[in-house]
Amino acid sequence: MKTAHRQPLLTIVLAAGKGTRMKSEMPKVLHQVGGLPMVGHVLKTATASGSTNTAIVVGPGMTNVSDAATKLNPSAGVYVQTQQLGTGDAVLAARDAIASHEGDVLVMFGDTPLIRPETVARLVGALDGGAEVAVLGFHAKDPTGYGRLITDGLVSDGVANLLSIREQKDATTAERQIDFCNSGVIAFRTKDLLGCLNRIGANNASGEYYLTDVISIMRADGRRAVAVAGLEVEMLGVNSRAHLAEAEGVFQRRARDAAMAGGATLIDPATVWFSHDTVIGRDVLIEPNVFFGPGVSIGNDVTIHANSHLTGAIVEDSAELGPFARLRPGARIGKNAKIGNFVEVKNATFEPGAKANHLAYIGDARVGSKANIGAGTIFCNYDGYFKHKTDIGAGAFIGSNSSLVAPVKIGDGAMIGSGSVITKDVAADSLALARPVQESREGWAGKFRAMMTKKKASAAK
Ligand code: UD1
Ligand code: MG
């Protein structure tokens, strides 16, 4: 990647559009790709490509969008576009940020989550050649719906002279044949950006203020505009649920490639689903149909068997999970620990070498090193009002089908007889049995059978 750009860089992220085509109660840019709202991807890219200031433009009442944005970038300035009059009007909602900024200005769209930081850095770098505006373009297989980049055909070093941008609705049949499209990312290095933006009108098919009109306005002044070509796969602007699924597909392919490049084996990569922040170590084996929700970190040499679902979990080196393991937020699986089939772990730490191999629920707990949780054990952590903690000492053995009613402490090396309902603490190295005492009656079954057989025979006569 190119080093961060020399000039201070203000990035304005447009996120005020309602996204009507999504048919959703939720603002478009909050729809997620890889478990992160699309606008979050854009903010991350802005920072990674050398942005020094960030402004986000939201619609009235879109506090959920501004909250999501400031959570990721607490210093981002929030600007409200009162009416959704188009992208040109949206940029002007951040006029105060532009007026007080000395340096380059970058505009990004909150619905375009796949652009890589190095691509943005290349675009901003293109301003060094003397252009006052640079637009990130791409050659689209199907350009329908995108603004078309009208150039004079002169290209050097992948940079073309840009004359204007024509939106789909306003394009002539001939212009619609152009496959060179606007990604929405535009970089400016100009003294009078606000002056140019203020001249954008709404005399077009949509009656909207198109940011893209700024190109012909600047050209008319004799200012230089260029288009920089990037890869189509990065430029997808999400306008519908189908686009969202497409973006997710691209994100997942990248994540799978990154995991494999980092030294993980994915037996069937297309069936493994990652989040934006999943961390996978080396020599990790991931079997088919594994899902990583947000906040998962996997150490080295871990095996994750098929059909496991992990969210908010830390898994340390050489642990083994699944098949059908479920790790929920706060699960911390120590070195060499084992979480087997149909075992659910929530807010619980397994210390090194601890095991729960079959059919269990472990919530709000510590399981000491090398402790063994038998099949069917339930940690009863919730009384209907509060959650309580269970603490299992090192080397303890919990017999199958036990219920541990929290709060409760099982000492180091203690044993719990199978089928027990444990409501009181158990001291270290002791055995606890909390189940009906077994009663055996010698010969009873034989006598019973003989009596019943006789009864049945006489009834048949
Ligand atoms: C826009 C571009 C088009 C480009 C395409 C790339 C314009 C006029 N058109 O079209 O050239 O090829 O993106 O994906 O710029 N927004 C606001 N306020 C508004 C309108 C939009 O903040 O009043 C925001 C939206 O939230 C969105 C972004 O701007 O994040 C783009 O808006 P959208 O309506 O999706 O524009 P497109 O029709 O996709
Ligand atoms: Mg769009």
XYZ file of C-alpha atoms and ligand atoms in Angstrom:
501
model
C 0.000 0.000 0.000
C 1.083 3.576 -0.643
C 2.023 5.532 2.411
C -0.590 7.863 3.860
C -1.119 10.980 1.809
C 0.887 14.083 2.690
C -2.010 16.549 2.825
C -4.498 16.387 5.685
C -7.467 14.471 4.338
C -11.091 15.077 5.262
C -13.387 12.179 4.368
C -17.106 12.885 4.056
C -19.189 9.727 4.215
C -22.667 10.095 2.744
C -25.196 8.025 4.620
C -28.410 10.058 4.615
C -30.218 8.158 1.879
C -33.221 6.152 3.019
C -32.380 3.299 0.734
C -35.969 2.792 -0.435
C -34.904 -0.061 -2.677
C -33.899 -2.086 0.411
C -37.579 -2.171 1.538
C -36.463 -1.849 5.161
C -37.320 0.048 8.343
C -33.571 0.291 8.958
C -31.412 2.886 7.146
C -29.576 1.233 4.265
C -26.032 1.820 5.519
C -26.777 -0.079 8.758
C -27.366 -3.293 6.876
C -24.408 -5.520 7.591
C -21.677 -7.153 5.586
C -19.523 -9.583 7.547
C -21.410 -8.634 10.705
C -20.462 -4.922 10.454
C -22.789 -2.176 9.162
C -21.768 -1.119 5.652
C -20.986 2.379 6.893
C -18.522 0.812 9.343
C -16.575 -0.749 6.484
C -16.418 2.651 4.786
C -15.198 4.394 7.951
C -12.527 1.732 8.481
C -11.362 2.143 4.880
C -11.237 5.934 5.262
C -8.999 5.692 8.312
C -6.805 3.003 6.767
C -6.305 5.083 3.634
C -4.873 8.033 5.528
C -7.944 10.104 6.359
C -7.200 12.546 9.168
C -10.712 13.963 9.682
C -14.042 12.278 9.135
C -17.512 13.714 8.674
C -20.619 11.613 8.298
C -23.823 12.916 6.740
C -27.022 11.323 8.050
C -30.723 11.981 7.602
C -32.930 13.551 10.286
C -33.494 11.221 13.225
C -30.917 8.679 12.029
C -29.278 8.543 15.436
C -28.734 4.819 15.000
C -26.473 5.598 12.025
C -24.537 8.345 13.804
C -24.212 6.154 16.913
C -22.806 3.284 14.860
C -20.396 5.679 13.152
C -19.120 7.394 16.281
C -18.691 4.040 18.008
C -16.183 3.138 15.296
C -14.678 6.583 14.964
C -15.388 8.720 18.046
C -13.878 11.812 16.439
C -16.154 11.713 13.379
C -18.260 14.856 12.982
C -21.961 14.184 12.415
C -23.915 16.366 9.971
C -27.616 16.154 9.230
C -28.982 16.549 5.713
C -32.479 17.879 6.361
C -33.998 16.640 3.120
C -32.676 13.926 0.837
C -32.200 16.120 -2.203
C -29.318 14.151 -3.703
C -25.622 13.486 -3.210
C -24.610 17.054 -4.152
C -26.849 18.443 -1.427
C -25.622 15.776 1.010
C -21.978 16.880 0.700
C -23.053 20.464 1.356
C -24.643 19.369 4.627
C -21.023 19.049 5.796
C -20.093 22.511 4.502
C -18.744 23.583 7.910
C -16.339 20.648 7.918
C -15.175 21.568 4.401
C -14.855 25.275 5.236
C -12.662 24.634 8.262
C -10.457 22.029 6.556
C -7.184 22.770 4.829
C -6.169 19.909 2.606
C -7.744 17.279 0.382
C -11.387 16.258 0.609
C -12.594 12.749 -0.106
C -16.237 11.791 -0.586
C -17.288 8.185 -0.009
C -20.715 6.570 -0.033
C -21.917 4.631 2.991
C -23.430 1.970 0.727
C -20.174 0.960 -0.965
C -18.470 -1.286 1.587
C -15.897 -3.238 -0.412
C -13.412 -0.605 -1.541
C -9.889 -1.313 -0.325
C -7.748 1.320 1.413
C -4.960 0.936 -1.156
C -7.420 1.789 -3.923
C -8.507 4.961 -2.139
C -4.877 5.891 -1.483
C -4.162 5.469 -5.208
C -7.083 7.775 -6.046
C -5.941 10.502 -3.653
C -2.403 10.069 -4.969
C -3.669 10.859 -8.493
C -4.246 14.451 -7.356
C -0.458 14.891 -7.262
C -0.483 15.100 -11.069
C -2.265 18.471 -10.939
C -5.903 17.385 -11.161
C -8.302 19.265 -8.901
C -10.715 16.355 -8.800
C -10.220 12.604 -9.219
C -13.053 10.086 -9.530
C -12.649 6.389 -8.806
C -14.109 4.477 -11.742
C -14.472 0.902 -12.873
C -15.492 -1.036 -15.938
C -18.820 -2.693 -15.134
C -20.061 -5.934 -16.679
C -23.549 -4.496 -16.281
C -23.342 -0.707 -15.897
C -27.102 -0.254 -15.472
C -27.866 2.201 -12.674
C -24.381 3.656 -12.313
C -23.255 7.129 -13.383
C -21.177 6.877 -16.595
C -17.735 8.472 -16.815
C -17.344 10.496 -20.006
C -13.650 10.787 -20.874
C -11.748 12.066 -23.881
C -10.113 8.681 -24.360
C -6.650 9.858 -23.286
C -5.257 7.521 -20.652
C -1.830 7.521 -19.066
C -0.784 5.341 -16.114
C -4.378 4.171 -15.708
C -5.542 7.792 -15.307
C -8.017 9.203 -17.855
C -9.077 12.774 -18.549
C -12.599 13.104 -17.227
C -15.060 15.433 -18.939
C -18.287 14.770 -17.073
C -20.421 12.132 -15.363
C -23.835 11.213 -16.727
C -26.363 9.536 -14.443
C -28.272 6.551 -15.840
C -31.605 8.380 -15.976
C -30.150 11.281 -17.938
C -27.893 9.325 -20.291
C -28.516 9.077 -24.013
C -28.681 5.629 -25.617
C -25.101 6.094 -26.799
C -23.906 7.140 -23.324
C -25.596 4.104 -21.825
C -23.229 1.961 -23.897
C -20.307 3.294 -21.839
C -19.180 0.714 -19.295
C -16.812 3.034 -17.377
C -18.740 3.870 -14.192
C -18.570 6.082 -11.132
C -17.873 4.212 -7.886
C -18.988 7.237 -5.862
C -15.529 7.870 -4.395
C -14.300 11.333 -5.390
C -11.161 13.138 -4.209
C -10.775 16.935 -4.381
C -7.728 19.172 -4.090
C -9.145 22.527 -4.917
C -9.215 25.975 -3.360
C -12.874 26.642 -3.978
C -14.667 23.344 -3.436
C -17.658 24.939 -1.691
C -17.999 27.448 -4.528
C -18.162 24.586 -7.057
C -20.600 22.524 -4.980
C -22.889 25.522 -4.539
C -23.289 25.733 -8.321
C -24.790 22.239 -8.635
C -28.392 22.441 -9.807
C -31.267 19.972 -9.901
C -32.230 20.301 -13.534
C -32.200 16.582 -14.410
C -34.458 13.557 -14.747
C -34.595 12.963 -10.971
C -34.838 16.589 -9.894
C -31.932 15.835 -7.527
C -28.703 17.655 -6.786
C -26.149 15.269 -8.296
C -22.676 15.473 -6.784
C -21.487 14.073 -10.095
C -22.393 17.367 -11.818
C -19.423 18.965 -10.081
C -17.152 17.506 -12.782
C -18.590 19.506 -15.684
C -18.815 22.588 -13.448
C -15.104 22.350 -12.625
C -14.173 21.575 -16.247
C -16.064 24.685 -17.388
C -13.717 26.662 -15.115
C -10.742 25.049 -16.851
C -9.896 22.855 -13.846
C -8.476 19.415 -14.463
C -10.560 16.300 -13.674
C -9.363 12.707 -13.942
C -10.787 9.238 -13.556
C -8.752 6.462 -11.951
C -9.779 2.920 -12.819
C -10.172 0.277 -10.133
C -11.584 -3.242 -10.000
C -15.315 -3.748 -10.353
C -15.406 -6.237 -7.482
C -14.575 -3.442 -5.006
C -17.094 -0.925 -6.284
C -20.438 -2.586 -5.763
C -22.900 0.026 -4.471
C -25.566 -1.740 -2.450
C -29.048 -0.555 -3.378
C -31.087 -3.737 -2.809
C -31.089 -6.943 -0.802
C -29.723 -8.790 -3.814
C -26.768 -6.375 -3.933
C -26.284 -6.890 -0.187
C -25.996 -10.645 -0.674
C -23.547 -10.028 -3.515
C -21.413 -7.794 -1.291
C -21.496 -10.431 1.448
C -20.276 -12.991 -1.078
C -17.304 -10.825 -2.049
C -16.486 -10.133 1.589
C -16.599 -13.847 2.451
C -14.350 -14.818 -0.451
C -11.777 -12.285 0.734
C -12.024 -13.478 4.331
C -11.607 -17.129 3.323
C -8.595 -16.286 1.173
C -7.083 -14.289 4.031
C -7.595 -17.153 6.508
C -5.935 -19.620 4.135
C -3.117 -17.184 3.322
C -2.561 -16.927 7.082
C -2.053 -20.673 7.413
C -5.500 -22.130 8.096
C -6.899 -25.157 6.266
C -10.511 -24.814 5.152
C -11.728 -28.140 3.840
C -14.630 -26.514 1.993
C -13.997 -22.740 2.049
C -17.354 -21.819 0.543
C -19.155 -23.173 3.616
C -17.154 -21.243 6.226
C -18.539 -17.809 7.186
C -16.404 -15.096 8.750
C -17.058 -11.742 10.390
C -15.209 -8.502 9.714
C -13.065 -8.988 12.825
C -12.479 -12.761 12.939
C -8.903 -13.638 13.872
C -7.602 -17.069 12.821
C -4.162 -18.399 13.771
C -1.847 -20.774 11.926
C -2.376 -24.479 11.458
C -6.042 -24.134 12.282
C -8.227 -26.787 10.680
C -11.767 -25.704 9.889
C -14.184 -28.377 8.733
C -17.249 -27.579 6.587
C -20.201 -25.446 7.728
C -18.628 -23.324 10.405
C -19.974 -19.851 11.234
C -17.974 -17.091 12.933
C -20.086 -14.242 14.324
C -18.388 -11.028 15.450
C -15.662 -10.982 18.087
C -14.028 -14.384 17.600
C -10.325 -14.992 17.954
C -8.808 -18.426 17.291
C -5.245 -19.284 18.317
C -2.830 -21.641 16.567
C -3.260 -25.354 15.968
C -6.979 -25.319 16.803
C -9.376 -27.822 15.213
C -12.949 -26.733 14.576
C -15.101 -29.663 13.529
C -18.088 -29.333 11.226
C -21.255 -27.363 11.997
C -19.927 -25.223 14.812
C -21.251 -21.713 15.541
C -19.023 -19.203 17.356
C -19.683 -15.615 18.456
C -17.701 -13.391 20.813
C -15.359 -16.204 21.816
C -11.638 -16.542 22.405
C -10.125 -19.934 21.657
C -6.538 -20.584 22.664
C -3.896 -22.767 21.036
C -4.516 -26.459 20.387
C -8.113 -26.451 21.594
C -10.653 -28.656 19.834
C -14.241 -27.695 19.113
C -17.260 -29.519 17.761
C -18.706 -31.021 15.740
C -21.821 -28.948 16.533
C -20.174 -26.772 19.186
C -21.838 -23.496 20.111
C -19.681 -20.757 21.629
C -21.512 -17.624 22.697
C -20.167 -14.253 23.854
C -17.707 -14.464 26.710
C -16.660 -18.039 26.007
C -12.948 -18.417 26.605
C -11.532 -21.810 25.721
C -8.040 -22.406 27.076
C -5.129 -24.370 25.626
C -5.869 -28.001 24.834
C -9.407 -27.660 26.136
C -12.186 -29.604 24.386
C -15.742 -28.571 23.642
C -17.582 -31.430 21.973
C -20.875 -32.198 20.247
C -23.943 -30.181 21.173
C -22.151 -28.290 23.908
C -23.123 -24.650 24.453
C -20.764 -22.321 26.295
C -21.660 -18.749 27.291
C -19.644 -16.306 29.398
C -17.508 -19.110 30.741
C -13.812 -19.828 30.903
C -12.388 -23.268 30.280
C -8.925 -23.397 31.764
C -6.244 -25.390 29.952
C -7.150 -29.007 29.269
C -10.701 -28.775 30.633
C -13.310 -30.801 28.733
C -17.029 -30.886 28.043
C -17.385 -33.495 25.354
C -21.109 -34.095 24.945
C -24.503 -32.392 25.259
C -24.044 -29.730 27.930
C -24.854 -26.120 28.818
C -22.097 -24.165 30.522
C -23.059 -20.576 31.312
C -21.510 -17.935 33.620
C -18.758 -20.163 34.895
C -15.136 -21.025 35.370
C -14.120 -24.584 34.619
C -10.732 -25.264 36.186
C -7.881 -26.877 34.311
C -8.370 -30.522 33.360
C -11.841 -30.628 34.908
C -14.261 -32.952 33.097
C -17.893 -32.038 32.533
C -19.946 -35.174 31.856
C -22.566 -35.641 29.164
C -25.851 -33.878 29.777
C -24.570 -31.559 32.501
C -26.487 -28.317 32.871
C -25.187 -25.248 34.645
C -28.426 -23.740 36.011
C -27.260 -20.127 35.903
C -30.574 -18.272 35.811
C -33.307 -18.125 38.428
C -35.681 -16.193 36.221
C -34.384 -12.854 37.539
C -30.616 -12.974 37.968
C -27.659 -14.847 36.537
C -25.352 -16.641 38.966
C -21.862 -18.055 38.717
C -20.649 -21.633 38.883
C -17.049 -22.297 39.771
C -15.489 -25.671 39.041
C -12.073 -26.376 40.537
C -9.123 -27.869 38.711
C -9.394 -31.586 38.030
C -12.996 -31.824 39.252
C -15.207 -34.502 37.692
C -18.883 -33.771 37.087
C -20.849 -36.972 36.489
C -23.223 -37.169 33.548
C -26.674 -35.641 33.711
C -25.937 -33.431 36.685
C -27.540 -30.053 37.342
C -25.365 -27.482 39.071
C -27.651 -24.839 40.544
C -25.719 -21.569 40.694
C -24.303 -19.868 42.639
C -22.261 -22.916 43.501
C -18.620 -23.873 43.923
C -17.114 -27.291 43.297
C -13.661 -27.612 44.839
C -10.491 -28.841 43.134
C -10.539 -32.558 42.466
C -14.099 -33.035 43.754
C -16.418 -35.569 42.131
C -20.144 -35.255 41.506
C -22.142 -38.460 41.154
C -24.063 -38.796 37.939
C -27.630 -37.440 37.975
C -27.053 -35.149 40.942
C -28.792 -31.834 41.489
C -26.124 -29.834 43.276
C -27.350 -26.846 45.269
C -24.578 -26.499 47.863
C -20.834 -25.977 47.533
C -18.719 -29.133 47.407
C -15.337 -29.195 49.141
C -12.136 -30.118 47.334
C -11.523 -33.822 46.781
C -14.919 -34.890 48.181
C -17.681 -36.842 46.472
C -21.148 -35.319 46.329
C -24.256 -37.378 45.599
C -27.570 -35.578 45.392
C -29.973 -38.125 43.955
C -32.460 -40.711 45.349
C -30.638 -43.643 46.957
C -30.952 -46.760 44.830
C -33.086 -49.593 46.202
C -32.606 -53.165 44.852
C -34.972 -56.084 45.624
C -33.346 -59.412 44.955
C -35.418 -61.847 42.847
C -38.325 -59.427 42.558
C -38.402 -59.229 38.744
C -38.367 -63.031 38.311
C -41.261 -63.478 40.720
C -43.220 -60.690 39.084
C -42.783 -62.199 35.620
C -43.890 -65.665 36.787
C -46.999 -64.243 38.435
C -48.033 -62.192 35.421
C -47.439 -65.041 32.953
C -49.735 -67.270 35.034
C -52.416 -64.560 35.248
C -52.397 -64.050 31.478
C -52.666 -67.820 30.773
C -55.735 -68.249 33.013
C -57.421 -65.194 31.456
C -56.988 -66.741 27.972
C -58.860 -69.937 28.959
C -24.637 7.116 -7.001
C -23.983 8.050 -8.030
C -23.616 7.251 -9.278
C -22.698 6.101 -8.889
C -23.301 5.241 -7.797
C -22.257 4.283 -7.267
C -24.858 10.331 -7.829
C -25.845 11.322 -8.323
N -24.898 9.131 -8.382
O -25.876 6.638 -7.507
O -22.952 8.108 -10.213
O -22.401 5.338 -10.032
O -23.739 6.053 -6.688
O -22.815 3.390 -6.347
O -24.053 10.660 -6.975
N -27.186 9.953 -0.106
C -27.337 10.958 0.825
N -28.259 11.940 0.608
C -29.040 11.989 -0.513
C -28.868 10.951 -1.466
C -27.940 9.959 -1.246
O -26.657 10.961 1.861
O -29.835 12.922 -0.632
C -26.185 8.881 0.156
C -26.811 7.502 0.293
O -27.043 7.201 1.647
C -25.738 6.585 -0.299
C -25.011 7.462 -1.291
O -25.325 8.806 -0.971
O -24.834 6.141 0.694
C -25.411 7.157 -2.738
O -26.788 7.333 -2.911
P -27.645 6.396 -3.864
O -29.039 6.903 -3.841
O -27.422 4.970 -3.564
O -27.008 6.774 -5.296
P -26.960 5.850 -6.579
O -28.258 5.933 -7.265
O -26.449 4.511 -6.229
Mg -26.132 3.495 -4.383
